[in-house]
Amino acid sequence: MLKIDCPWCGSRNEDEFSNGGESHLVRPEPPTSVTEDEWANYLFYPTNTKGPSKETWFHKYGCRQWFNVTRNTATHEILNVYRIGENPPEENS
Amino acid sequence: MERYSAFGLVKHALTGHKKWPEVWRSPEPKPEYDVIIVGGGGHGLATAYNLAKNYKGKRVAILEKNWIGSGNTGRNTTIVRSDYYYKPSAEFFKYSLSLYGKLSKELNYNVMFSKRGSLTLSHSRDDFDFQRRLVNAMQLNGIDIRHIGLAEIKKICPILNFSKDARYPIYGAMWEPGAGTVRHDAVVWGYARAADALGVDIIQNCEVTGINKDLQTGAVTGLETSRGKINAKTIGLAVAGHSTELAAMAGFRLPIRSMALQAFVSEPVKPVLNTVISSRAISSYASQSDRGGLVMGGGVDPYNSYAQKGNTPVLEEVLSGLIELVPSFSRVRLLRQWAGIVDYTYDSSPIIGPSPVPGLFLNCGWGGGGFKAIPAGGEAFAHLLATGQVPPLVEAFSLSRFKDARLVDEAAGAGIAH
Ligand SMILES: Cc1cc2nc3c(=O)[nH]c(=O)nc-3n(C[C@H](O)[C@H](O)[C@H](O)COP(=O)(O)OP(=O)(O)OC[C@H]3O[C@@H](n4cnc5c(N)ncnc54)[C@H](O)[C@@H]3O)c2cc1C
Ligand SMILES: [Zn+2]
C-alpha cells in the first residue's frame, strides 16, 4: 500500500487516489500543422521510465484535485509531491 | 533428443531414473549467430523452435538474463481462450488456440492442455446485452462461443452465488467450451527442449546491456551482454515488460507501459471448480489447478511498475469480488501471491513487426494476455525473422498502427483488459 502525501489533504492510502499517467506532457500545437508522428508520440508513447518517474495523480475520494508526484517505478518509493503548475522540486534549486 | 514415451519410462525405471539425459544443453555463447532472440519466455522460445524447424540452416541463439520462464510465462494464470472482438485478433487467437490443441504431440512434451471451457459472467441487464453483441460478433468471426442463460450456467458451475439479492447477481454468461488451461512451465520446457534438439543455443544468465548498430547504415550488428559481445545481423526482441528498456538501447521509443499484474493461489482443496470463471464487471477470475489450488487474478495494478511485486488494494478488490461470486471460497486460505511486469499498449493489442532500426524486430505488447498467443506468436515471429516479411496473420499488429490511427482496440471492443 502506497502512502501518498496529497498537497491539500496530507498523507492518505493509495486507494483514495487514481494515477493519471506521466506529467509535464506538452500538447503539440497548432493542430493544423501537427504531424501524425507528433500526435502519435503525444498520445501513445510514454517514456515508461524505470526509476524516478514524474506522474500526475488525482485525489479521487478526497479533495478531487490533481497534483504531481515523482515516484520510483522500480521500488514504488515516492520521492516528492508538488502542485500542478509548479516545477519538480529538484529543478527549483 | 531422447523421445519421451511409455516405453522410455519403463526403461528408465529399471535404472532407478538415474540415466535421463539432460533436457537441454547449456552452451557457451558463440561470437556470432545468424539470428539472436532476446528473452527466454514463451514467445522467444517458440520463435526459436519455429525458426529451427521451418527455416533450416540458420545459427540461432536465445539470450535470457535470468533462467528461461522467469518472466511472465512462468508467472501467468495459464488461461487460453480466443474470445476477441475484432477480426485480426479473432483470426490470430483462434489459430493460436488450435495450435495449443496439437502442441503436446508437436513437442513430444505433455503441456497438459485441459479444455475445461471458460465462463464469463454478466451481472446487469446492460452487461448481458453487451455480451450478446460480443458473442454475435465473435460467432461471425468463427469463434466457438455461445451466450447462455442461468439454467445452463448452473449446470456448468453450481458453486456460484445465484441468489437474486447477491451483490453481483448473475444474468447470463459467454461460454467458450474450447478454452481452458495449459501448464505454463511445460510450455517453456517443451519448446526449450525441442528447440535445443534442433540446434538452438539457449544461453541463460546472459543479460543484454547494449545494442550495436552500423554507423553508416544504422542497421543492427550485434549485442553487448553480461557474457560479452555477440554479433548478429538479425535480432528479435521478446522481452515483454522490458521492451522499452531494450528499445532505448537501440535509440527509439515504444508505445508501451510496463505494469504489474498479480496472481494469487490458495491452499489446495478438493476439486470444486472444473472450468474457468471470470467476471469483467468485478475484474476477477479463477480456475482450479490440478494440485487443487485456486488460481486467481484480476486487473492490473493501476500505475507503471518495474517492481515485480503487487500492491494490496488490487489484492483486496480481486479476492473480495471472487468471494461474492463464490461465497464458499471465503473459508479458503491464500497460499502465495506474486506479480509479473507486463507490457501494455494503448489498444491492448500486441506489436509484431519491424522496428525503426533495420535488422531489429519486435514481439511485445502482449500485456496480461500473451500466454495464449505463444504458439501463433512464435510461428509468426519466426517467419518475420527468417524472411523479413510480416505474415498476413499479424499484419494488423504493426508498430505503425499508432501513427496511422489503425488501432485494434480490444480494450473497447471485447472489454478485454488482458
Ligand atoms: C499474473 C499474470 C497472469 C497472466 N495470466 C495470463 C493468462 O491467464 N492467459 C494469458 O494468455 N496470458 C496471461 N498473462 C500474460 C502472459 O504471461 C504474457 O503475455 C506472456 O507470458 C509473455 O510472454 P513473453 O515471452 O513475451 O514474455 P516473458 O515470459 O516475460 O519473457 C521475457 C523474458 O525476457 C527476459 N529479459 C528481459 N530483459 C532482458 C535483457 N536485457 N536481456 C536478456 N533477457 C531479458 C526476461 O527475463 C524474461 O524471461 C499473465 C501475466 C501475468 C503476469
Ligand atoms: Zn486531497
Coordinates of C-alpha atoms and ligand atoms in Angstrom, one line a residue:
Chain A
M1 CA 0.0 0.0 0.0
L2 CA 1.4 3.4 -1.0
K3 CA 1.0 6.4 1.3
I4 CA 0.6 9.5 -0.9
D5 CA 1.0 12.9 0.5
C6 CA -1.8 15.0 -1.1
P7 CA -0.6 18.6 -1.2
W8 CA -4.1 19.6 0.0
C9 CA -5.1 16.9 2.5
G10 CA -1.9 15.3 3.7
S11 CA -0.9 11.6 3.8
R12 CA -3.6 9.1 2.7
N13 CA -3.7 5.5 1.4
E14 CA -3.2 4.9 -2.3
D15 CA -6.7 3.6 -2.8
E16 CA -8.1 7.1 -2.4
F17 CA -6.2 8.2 -5.5
S18 CA -6.0 7.4 -9.1
N19 CA -2.9 7.6 -11.3
G20 CA -3.2 9.8 -14.4
G21 CA 0.0 8.8 -16.2
E22 CA 3.1 10.8 -16.9
S23 CA 3.1 14.5 -16.2
H24 CA 4.6 17.6 -17.9
L25 CA 3.4 16.4 -21.3
V26 CA 3.1 19.3 -23.7
R27 CA 0.3 19.1 -26.3
P28 CA 1.7 19.8 -29.8
E29 CA 0.3 22.9 -31.4
P30 CA -1.2 24.2 -33.6
P31 CA -3.5 21.3 -34.6
T32 CA -3.4 22.3 -38.3
S33 CA 0.3 21.6 -38.7
V34 CA 0.9 18.8 -36.2
T35 CA 2.2 15.7 -38.0
E36 CA 1.0 12.2 -37.4
D37 CA 4.3 11.3 -35.8
E38 CA 3.9 14.1 -33.3
W39 CA 0.3 13.2 -32.4
A40 CA 1.3 9.5 -32.0
N41 CA 4.2 10.5 -29.7
Y42 CA 2.0 12.7 -27.6
L43 CA -0.9 10.2 -27.3
F44 CA 0.7 6.8 -27.3
Y45 CA 4.4 7.0 -26.4
P46 CA 5.0 7.3 -22.7
T47 CA 8.6 7.5 -21.5
N48 CA 7.9 4.4 -19.4
T49 CA 10.8 5.3 -17.2
K50 CA 12.4 2.7 -15.0
G51 CA 13.4 4.7 -11.9
P52 CA 12.2 8.2 -10.8
S53 CA 9.1 9.0 -12.9
K54 CA 7.1 12.2 -13.0
E55 CA 3.4 11.5 -12.8
T56 CA 0.0 13.1 -12.2
W57 CA -2.3 11.7 -9.5
F58 CA -5.9 12.6 -8.7
H59 CA -7.3 12.6 -5.2
K60 CA -10.5 10.8 -6.3
Y61 CA -12.0 10.1 -2.9
G62 CA -10.8 13.2 -1.2
C63 CA -10.4 16.8 -2.4
R64 CA -10.7 15.8 -6.1
Q65 CA -7.6 17.8 -7.0
W66 CA -4.9 16.8 -9.5
F67 CA -1.2 17.1 -8.5
N68 CA 2.3 15.9 -9.4
V69 CA 4.3 13.1 -7.9
T70 CA 7.8 11.8 -8.5
R71 CA 7.7 8.1 -7.9
N72 CA 10.4 5.5 -8.4
T73 CA 8.8 2.8 -10.7
A74 CA 11.5 0.3 -9.7
T75 CA 10.8 0.5 -6.0
H76 CA 7.5 2.3 -5.7
E77 CA 9.1 4.9 -3.4
I78 CA 7.5 8.3 -3.6
L79 CA 10.3 10.9 -3.8
N80 CA 8.3 14.1 -3.8
V81 CA 4.9 15.7 -4.3
Y82 CA 4.1 19.1 -5.8
R83 CA 1.2 21.2 -7.1
I84 CA 0.0 21.5 -10.6
G85 CA 1.8 24.4 -12.3
E86 CA 4.9 24.0 -10.1
N87 CA 8.2 22.7 -11.3
P88 CA 9.6 19.5 -9.9
P89 CA 11.5 20.2 -6.7
E90 CA 15.0 19.3 -8.0
E91 CA 14.6 21.7 -10.9
N92 CA 13.7 24.6 -8.5
S93 CA 17.2 24.7 -6.9
Chain B
M1 CA 17.0 -35.8 -28.0
E2 CA 15.5 -38.9 -26.4
R3 CA 11.8 -39.1 -27.2
Y4 CA 9.5 -39.4 -24.2
S5 CA 7.3 -42.5 -24.3
A6 CA 5.7 -45.1 -22.0
F7 CA 8.4 -47.5 -23.1
G8 CA 11.1 -44.9 -22.1
L9 CA 9.5 -44.6 -18.6
V10 CA 9.7 -48.3 -18.1
K11 CA 13.3 -48.5 -19.4
H12 CA 14.5 -45.7 -17.1
A13 CA 12.6 -47.2 -14.1
L14 CA 15.0 -50.2 -14.4
T15 CA 18.0 -47.9 -13.8
G16 CA 16.3 -46.1 -11.0
H17 CA 15.6 -43.0 -13.1
K18 CA 19.3 -42.0 -12.8
K19 CA 20.1 -42.1 -16.5
W20 CA 17.7 -39.5 -18.0
P21 CA 19.7 -37.3 -20.4
E22 CA 19.8 -33.5 -19.8
V23 CA 16.7 -31.8 -21.3
W24 CA 18.7 -29.0 -23.0
R25 CA 22.4 -28.1 -23.2
S26 CA 24.0 -25.0 -21.5
P27 CA 26.3 -23.9 -24.3
E28 CA 28.9 -21.1 -24.2
P29 CA 27.8 -18.2 -26.4
K30 CA 29.4 -18.2 -29.8
P31 CA 30.9 -14.9 -31.2
E32 CA 28.3 -14.8 -33.9
Y33 CA 24.8 -16.1 -34.9
D34 CA 22.5 -15.6 -37.9
V35 CA 19.6 -14.8 -35.6
I36 CA 19.5 -13.8 -31.9
I37 CA 16.3 -13.7 -29.9
V38 CA 16.4 -11.7 -26.7
G39 CA 14.2 -13.1 -24.0
G40 CA 13.7 -16.7 -23.0
G41 CA 10.0 -16.5 -22.3
G42 CA 7.3 -18.4 -24.3
H43 CA 7.4 -16.1 -27.3
G44 CA 11.3 -16.2 -27.6
L45 CA 11.4 -20.0 -27.2
A46 CA 8.5 -20.7 -29.6
T47 CA 10.1 -18.3 -32.1
A48 CA 13.5 -20.1 -31.9
Y49 CA 11.8 -23.5 -32.2
N50 CA 9.9 -22.4 -35.3
L51 CA 13.0 -20.8 -36.9
A52 CA 15.0 -24.0 -36.4
K53 CA 12.2 -26.2 -37.7
N54 CA 10.8 -24.2 -40.6
Y55 CA 13.9 -22.3 -41.8
K56 CA 16.7 -24.8 -41.5
G57 CA 20.4 -24.0 -41.6
K58 CA 20.4 -20.8 -39.6
R59 CA 22.5 -20.4 -36.4
V60 CA 20.1 -19.3 -33.8
A61 CA 20.6 -18.3 -30.1
I62 CA 18.3 -17.2 -27.3
L63 CA 19.7 -14.8 -24.7
E64 CA 17.9 -14.8 -21.3
K65 CA 19.0 -12.6 -18.4
N66 CA 17.8 -15.0 -15.7
W67 CA 16.5 -18.5 -16.4
I68 CA 14.1 -19.4 -19.1
G69 CA 10.5 -18.9 -18.0
S70 CA 11.5 -16.5 -15.2
G71 CA 9.4 -13.7 -16.7
N72 CA 5.6 -13.6 -17.3
T73 CA 5.5 -17.0 -19.0
G74 CA 6.3 -18.6 -15.7
R75 CA 4.1 -16.3 -13.7
N76 CA 0.8 -16.3 -15.5
T77 CA -2.5 -17.9 -14.7
T78 CA -2.4 -20.3 -17.7
I79 CA -5.7 -19.5 -19.3
V80 CA -6.0 -19.9 -23.1
R81 CA -9.1 -18.6 -24.9
S82 CA -10.0 -16.9 -28.2
D83 CA -12.9 -14.6 -27.2
Y84 CA -11.6 -11.5 -29.0
Y85 CA -13.8 -9.0 -30.9
Y86 CA -12.0 -7.6 -33.9
K87 CA -11.3 -9.8 -36.9
P88 CA -7.5 -9.7 -36.8
S89 CA -7.5 -10.6 -33.1
A90 CA -10.1 -13.3 -33.6
E91 CA -8.2 -14.9 -36.5
F92 CA -4.9 -14.8 -34.6
F93 CA -6.2 -16.1 -31.2
K94 CA -8.4 -18.8 -32.8
Y95 CA -5.3 -20.1 -34.7
S96 CA -3.2 -19.9 -31.5
L97 CA -5.7 -21.9 -29.6
S98 CA -5.9 -24.5 -32.3
L99 CA -2.1 -24.9 -32.2
Y100 CA -2.3 -25.4 -28.4
G101 CA -4.5 -28.4 -29.1
K102 CA -1.7 -30.1 -31.0
L103 CA 1.2 -28.8 -29.0
S104 CA 1.9 -31.9 -26.8
K105 CA 2.3 -34.0 -29.9
E106 CA 4.3 -31.4 -31.8
L107 CA 6.8 -31.1 -29.0
N108 CA 6.7 -34.6 -27.7
Y109 CA 6.1 -33.0 -24.3
N110 CA 2.9 -33.0 -22.3
V111 CA 1.8 -29.4 -21.9
M112 CA -1.4 -30.6 -20.0
F113 CA -3.9 -28.7 -22.1
S114 CA -7.1 -29.0 -20.1
K115 CA -10.1 -28.0 -22.3
R116 CA -12.3 -27.1 -19.4
G117 CA -14.1 -24.1 -21.0
S118 CA -14.4 -20.5 -20.0
L119 CA -17.4 -18.9 -18.4
T120 CA -17.5 -15.1 -18.4
L121 CA -20.4 -13.8 -16.3
S122 CA -22.7 -10.8 -16.7
H123 CA -24.2 -9.0 -13.7
S124 CA -26.7 -6.5 -15.1
R125 CA -29.1 -6.0 -18.0
D126 CA -26.5 -3.8 -19.8
D127 CA -23.7 -6.2 -19.2
F128 CA -26.0 -9.0 -20.6
D129 CA -26.8 -7.0 -23.7
F130 CA -23.2 -6.1 -24.3
Q131 CA -22.2 -9.8 -24.1
R132 CA -24.9 -10.7 -26.6
R133 CA -23.4 -8.2 -29.0
L134 CA -19.9 -9.6 -28.3
V135 CA -21.0 -13.2 -28.9
N136 CA -22.7 -12.3 -32.2
A137 CA -19.6 -10.6 -33.4
M138 CA -17.3 -13.4 -32.3
Q139 CA -19.5 -16.0 -33.9
L140 CA -19.3 -14.1 -37.2
N141 CA -15.6 -14.3 -36.9
G142 CA -15.8 -18.1 -36.4
I143 CA -15.1 -18.3 -32.7
D144 CA -16.7 -21.2 -30.9
I145 CA -18.6 -19.3 -28.2
R146 CA -22.2 -19.1 -27.0
H147 CA -24.4 -16.7 -25.0
I148 CA -26.0 -18.8 -22.2
G149 CA -28.6 -18.3 -19.6
L150 CA -29.0 -19.2 -15.9
A151 CA -30.1 -22.9 -16.3
E152 CA -27.0 -23.8 -18.3
I153 CA -24.7 -21.7 -16.1
K154 CA -26.0 -23.6 -13.0
K155 CA -25.1 -26.9 -14.7
I156 CA -21.6 -25.8 -15.7
C157 CA -20.7 -24.2 -12.4
P158 CA -23.1 -24.9 -9.5
I159 CA -21.0 -23.2 -6.8
L160 CA -21.7 -19.7 -8.0
N161 CA -23.9 -17.4 -6.0
F162 CA -27.2 -17.5 -7.9
S163 CA -29.4 -15.7 -5.3
K164 CA -31.4 -12.7 -6.6
D165 CA -30.1 -10.4 -3.9
A166 CA -26.4 -11.3 -4.4
R167 CA -24.0 -8.4 -4.5
Y168 CA -23.3 -9.4 -8.2
P169 CA -26.5 -11.1 -9.4
I170 CA -25.9 -13.4 -12.4
Y171 CA -27.8 -12.6 -15.6
G172 CA -26.0 -14.7 -18.2
A173 CA -22.6 -15.6 -19.5
M174 CA -20.4 -16.1 -22.5
W175 CA -19.4 -19.7 -22.7
E176 CA -16.3 -20.7 -24.7
P177 CA -16.2 -24.5 -24.5
G178 CA -12.8 -24.9 -26.3
A179 CA -11.0 -22.6 -23.9
G180 CA -9.0 -24.0 -20.9
T181 CA -5.7 -24.0 -19.1
V182 CA -2.2 -25.2 -20.2
R183 CA 0.7 -25.8 -17.8
H184 CA 2.9 -22.7 -18.3
D185 CA 6.2 -24.3 -17.2
A186 CA 5.6 -27.2 -19.6
V187 CA 5.2 -24.8 -22.5
V188 CA 8.6 -23.2 -21.6
W189 CA 10.4 -26.5 -21.1
G190 CA 8.7 -28.3 -24.0
Y191 CA 9.7 -25.5 -26.5
A192 CA 13.2 -25.3 -25.0
R193 CA 13.8 -29.0 -25.3
A194 CA 12.6 -29.1 -28.9
A195 CA 14.5 -26.0 -29.9
D196 CA 17.7 -27.3 -28.3
A197 CA 17.3 -30.6 -30.2
L198 CA 17.2 -28.7 -33.4
G199 CA 20.5 -26.9 -32.6
V200 CA 19.3 -23.6 -31.0
D201 CA 21.7 -22.3 -28.3
I202 CA 19.8 -21.4 -25.2
I203 CA 22.0 -19.1 -23.2
Q204 CA 20.8 -18.3 -19.7
N205 CA 22.1 -15.8 -17.2
C206 CA 23.1 -13.6 -20.1
E207 CA 21.7 -10.1 -19.9
V208 CA 21.6 -7.8 -22.9
T209 CA 23.1 -4.4 -21.9
G210 CA 23.5 -2.7 -25.3
I211 CA 22.6 -2.9 -28.9
N212 CA 25.2 -2.2 -31.5
K213 CA 24.5 -0.5 -34.9
D214 CA 26.4 0.1 -38.0
L215 CA 27.3 3.8 -38.1
Q216 CA 26.7 4.1 -41.8
T217 CA 23.5 2.1 -42.4
G218 CA 22.1 2.3 -38.9
A219 CA 21.4 -1.5 -39.0
V220 CA 22.0 -3.8 -36.0
T221 CA 25.3 -5.6 -35.9
G222 CA 25.1 -7.3 -32.5
L223 CA 24.6 -7.1 -28.8
E224 CA 26.6 -6.2 -25.7
T225 CA 25.8 -8.8 -23.0
S226 CA 26.9 -9.7 -19.5
R227 CA 28.7 -12.6 -21.2
G228 CA 30.5 -10.5 -23.8
K229 CA 29.8 -9.2 -27.3
I230 CA 27.7 -11.4 -29.5
N231 CA 27.1 -10.5 -33.2
A232 CA 24.1 -11.0 -35.4
K233 CA 22.5 -9.1 -38.3
T234 CA 19.0 -10.2 -37.4
I235 CA 17.8 -9.7 -33.8
G236 CA 14.3 -10.2 -32.3
L237 CA 13.2 -8.7 -29.0
A238 CA 10.7 -10.7 -27.0
V239 CA 11.2 -9.2 -23.5
A240 CA 7.7 -8.2 -22.5
G241 CA 7.7 -5.6 -19.7
H242 CA 11.3 -4.7 -20.5
S243 CA 10.7 -3.8 -24.2
T244 CA 11.1 -0.1 -23.7
E245 CA 14.4 -0.6 -22.0
L246 CA 15.7 -2.6 -24.9
A247 CA 14.3 -0.1 -27.4
A248 CA 16.1 2.7 -25.6
M249 CA 19.4 0.8 -26.1
A250 CA 18.7 0.9 -29.8
G251 CA 17.7 4.6 -29.7
F252 CA 13.9 4.6 -30.1
R253 CA 10.7 4.6 -28.0
L254 CA 7.7 2.3 -27.9
P255 CA 4.0 2.9 -27.2
I256 CA 4.2 0.6 -24.1
R257 CA 3.6 0.9 -20.4
S258 CA 5.1 -1.6 -18.0
M259 CA 2.8 -2.5 -15.2
A260 CA 2.5 -5.2 -12.5
L261 CA -0.1 -7.9 -12.9
Q262 CA -0.7 -10.1 -9.9
A263 CA -1.8 -13.7 -9.4
F264 CA -3.0 -15.4 -6.2
V265 CA -3.0 -19.1 -5.3
S266 CA -4.9 -20.7 -2.4
E267 CA -4.1 -23.8 -0.3
P268 CA -5.0 -27.0 -2.2
V269 CA -8.7 -28.0 -1.8
K270 CA -10.7 -30.9 -3.2
P271 CA -12.0 -30.4 -6.8
V272 CA -14.7 -27.8 -6.7
L273 CA -14.2 -25.8 -9.9
N274 CA -13.9 -27.5 -13.3
T275 CA -14.0 -24.5 -15.5
V276 CA -12.5 -21.0 -15.8
I277 CA -14.8 -18.4 -14.3
S278 CA -14.4 -14.7 -14.8
S279 CA -16.3 -11.5 -14.5
R280 CA -15.1 -8.4 -16.3
A281 CA -17.5 -6.3 -14.2
I282 CA -15.7 -7.1 -11.0
S283 CA -12.4 -7.7 -12.7
S284 CA -11.7 -11.1 -11.2
Y285 CA -11.2 -14.6 -12.5
A286 CA -10.4 -18.1 -11.1
S287 CA -9.7 -21.7 -12.0
Q288 CA -8.5 -24.7 -10.0
S289 CA -5.1 -26.3 -10.7
D290 CA -4.6 -30.0 -10.9
R291 CA -2.9 -29.8 -7.5
G292 CA -6.1 -28.3 -6.1
G293 CA -5.1 -24.7 -5.6
L294 CA -7.5 -21.9 -6.7
V295 CA -5.5 -19.8 -9.2
M296 CA -6.9 -16.3 -9.1
G297 CA -6.3 -13.0 -10.8
G298 CA -7.8 -9.7 -11.9
G299 CA -7.0 -6.3 -13.2
V300 CA -3.5 -4.8 -13.5
D301 CA -2.1 -2.6 -10.7
P302 CA -3.1 0.8 -12.0
Y303 CA 0.3 2.6 -12.5
N304 CA 3.6 1.9 -14.1
S305 CA 5.8 -0.5 -12.3
Y306 CA 9.0 -2.5 -12.7
A307 CA 9.0 -3.7 -9.2
Q308 CA 7.6 -7.2 -9.8
K309 CA 5.5 -7.1 -6.6
G310 CA 1.8 -6.5 -6.4
N311 CA 0.0 -3.9 -4.2
T312 CA -2.7 -4.7 -1.6
P313 CA -5.7 -2.7 -3.0
V314 CA -5.8 -4.8 -6.1
L315 CA -5.4 -8.0 -4.0
E316 CA -8.4 -6.9 -1.9
E317 CA -10.5 -6.0 -4.9
V318 CA -9.9 -9.3 -6.7
L319 CA -10.4 -11.5 -3.7
S320 CA -13.4 -9.7 -2.3
G321 CA -15.1 -9.8 -5.7
L322 CA -14.5 -13.5 -6.0
I323 CA -15.9 -14.2 -2.6
E324 CA -19.1 -12.5 -3.6
L325 CA -19.3 -14.7 -6.7
V326 CA -18.4 -17.9 -4.9
P327 CA -19.2 -17.5 -1.2
S328 CA -17.7 -20.9 -0.2
F329 CA -14.3 -19.6 -1.2
S330 CA -14.3 -17.2 1.8
R331 CA -13.1 -20.1 4.0
V332 CA -10.1 -20.9 1.8
R333 CA -6.7 -19.6 2.8
L334 CA -4.4 -17.8 0.5
L335 CA -1.0 -19.5 0.0
R336 CA 1.0 -17.4 -2.4
Q337 CA 0.9 -14.1 -4.3
W338 CA 3.2 -12.7 -7.0
A339 CA 3.4 -10.3 -9.9
G340 CA 4.8 -10.1 -13.4
I341 CA 5.8 -6.9 -15.3
V342 CA 3.6 -6.9 -18.4
D343 CA 3.7 -4.7 -21.4
Y344 CA 0.5 -2.7 -22.2
T345 CA -0.2 -0.9 -25.4
Y346 CA -2.9 1.7 -25.6
D347 CA -5.3 -0.6 -27.6
S348 CA -4.4 -3.8 -25.6
S349 CA -3.2 -5.5 -28.8
P350 CA 0.3 -6.8 -29.5
I351 CA 3.1 -5.5 -31.7
I352 CA 4.8 -7.9 -34.0
G353 CA 6.8 -6.4 -36.8
P354 CA 9.9 -4.4 -37.8
S355 CA 11.3 -1.7 -35.5
P356 CA 12.6 1.6 -36.7
V357 CA 16.1 0.0 -36.7
P358 CA 16.9 -2.2 -39.7
G359 CA 17.5 -5.8 -38.7
L360 CA 15.8 -5.4 -35.3
F361 CA 12.3 -6.8 -34.9
L362 CA 9.6 -6.6 -32.2
N363 CA 7.4 -9.1 -30.4
C364 CA 5.8 -7.3 -27.5
G365 CA 2.7 -5.5 -26.2
W366 CA 1.0 -8.7 -25.0
G367 CA 0.0 -7.1 -21.7
G368 CA -1.7 -9.6 -19.4
G369 CA -2.8 -11.9 -22.3
G370 CA 0.1 -13.2 -24.3
F371 CA 0.4 -16.8 -22.9
K372 CA -2.5 -17.9 -25.1
A373 CA -0.6 -16.3 -28.0
I374 CA 2.6 -18.2 -27.7
P375 CA 2.3 -20.9 -30.4
A376 CA 1.0 -18.5 -33.1
G377 CA 3.2 -15.6 -32.0
G378 CA 6.3 -17.8 -32.2
E379 CA 5.3 -19.0 -35.6
A380 CA 4.7 -15.5 -37.0
F381 CA 7.8 -14.0 -35.4
A382 CA 10.0 -16.8 -36.8
H383 CA 8.6 -16.1 -40.3
L384 CA 9.4 -12.4 -39.8
L385 CA 12.9 -13.0 -38.6
A386 CA 13.7 -15.6 -41.3
T387 CA 12.3 -13.7 -44.3
G388 CA 11.9 -10.0 -43.2
Q389 CA 8.3 -10.2 -44.3
V390 CA 5.3 -9.7 -42.0
P391 CA 3.0 -12.7 -42.3
P392 CA -0.7 -11.8 -43.1
L393 CA -1.9 -13.2 -39.8
V394 CA -0.2 -10.4 -37.8
E395 CA -0.2 -7.5 -40.4
A396 CA -2.7 -5.6 -38.2
F397 CA -0.4 -5.6 -35.3
S398 CA 2.3 -3.3 -36.7
L399 CA 4.0 -0.6 -34.8
S400 CA 2.9 1.9 -37.5
R401 CA -0.8 1.5 -36.5
F402 CA -0.3 4.0 -33.7
K403 CA 0.8 6.7 -36.2
D404 CA -1.8 5.7 -38.8
A405 CA -4.7 5.6 -36.3
R406 CA -5.5 2.0 -37.2
L407 CA -5.8 0.8 -33.6
V408 CA -7.2 -2.7 -32.9
D409 CA -8.9 -1.6 -29.7
E410 CA -9.7 -4.8 -27.9
A411 CA -9.9 -2.9 -24.6
A412 CA -13.0 -1.1 -26.0
G413 CA -14.1 -3.9 -28.4
A414 CA -14.2 -7.0 -26.2
G415 CA -13.7 -5.3 -22.9
I416 CA -10.6 -7.3 -22.6
A417 CA -8.1 -5.8 -20.2
H418 CA -5.7 -8.7 -20.7
Ligands
LIG1 C1 -0.1 -12.7 -13.2 C2 -0.2 -12.9 -14.6 C3 -1.2 -13.6 -15.2 C4 -1.4 -13.8 -16.5 N1 -2.4 -14.6 -17.0 C5 -2.5 -14.9 -18.3 C6 -3.4 -15.8 -18.7 O1 -4.2 -16.4 -18.0 N2 -3.5 -16.0 -20.1 C7 -2.7 -15.4 -21.0 O2 -2.8 -15.7 -22.2 N3 -1.7 -14.6 -20.6 C8 -1.6 -14.3 -19.2 N4 -0.6 -13.4 -18.8 C9 0.3 -12.8 -19.8 C10 1.4 -13.7 -20.3 O3 2.0 -14.3 -19.1 C11 2.4 -12.9 -21.1 O4 1.8 -12.1 -22.0 C12 3.4 -13.9 -21.8 O5 3.9 -14.8 -20.9 C13 4.5 -13.1 -22.4 O6 5.5 -13.9 -22.9 P1 6.9 -13.4 -23.4 O7 7.7 -14.5 -23.8 O8 6.6 -12.2 -24.3 O9 7.5 -12.7 -22.1 P2 8.2 -13.2 -20.8 O10 7.8 -14.6 -20.4 O11 8.1 -12.2 -19.7 O12 9.7 -13.3 -21.2 C14 10.6 -12.2 -21.4 C15 11.9 -12.6 -21.0 O13 12.9 -11.6 -21.3 C16 13.9 -11.6 -20.4 N5 14.6 -10.3 -20.4 C17 14.2 -9.1 -20.1 N6 15.2 -8.2 -20.3 C18 16.3 -8.8 -20.8 C19 17.6 -8.5 -21.1 N7 18.0 -7.2 -21.0 N8 18.4 -9.4 -21.6 C20 18.0 -10.7 -21.7 N9 16.8 -11.1 -21.3 C21 15.9 -10.2 -20.9 C22 13.1 -11.8 -19.1 O14 14.0 -12.2 -18.0 C23 12.0 -12.8 -19.5 O15 12.4 -14.1 -19.1 C24 -0.4 -13.2 -17.4 C25 0.6 -12.5 -16.9 C26 0.8 -12.3 -15.5 C27 2.0 -11.5 -15.0
ZN2 ZN -6.5 15.7 -1.4

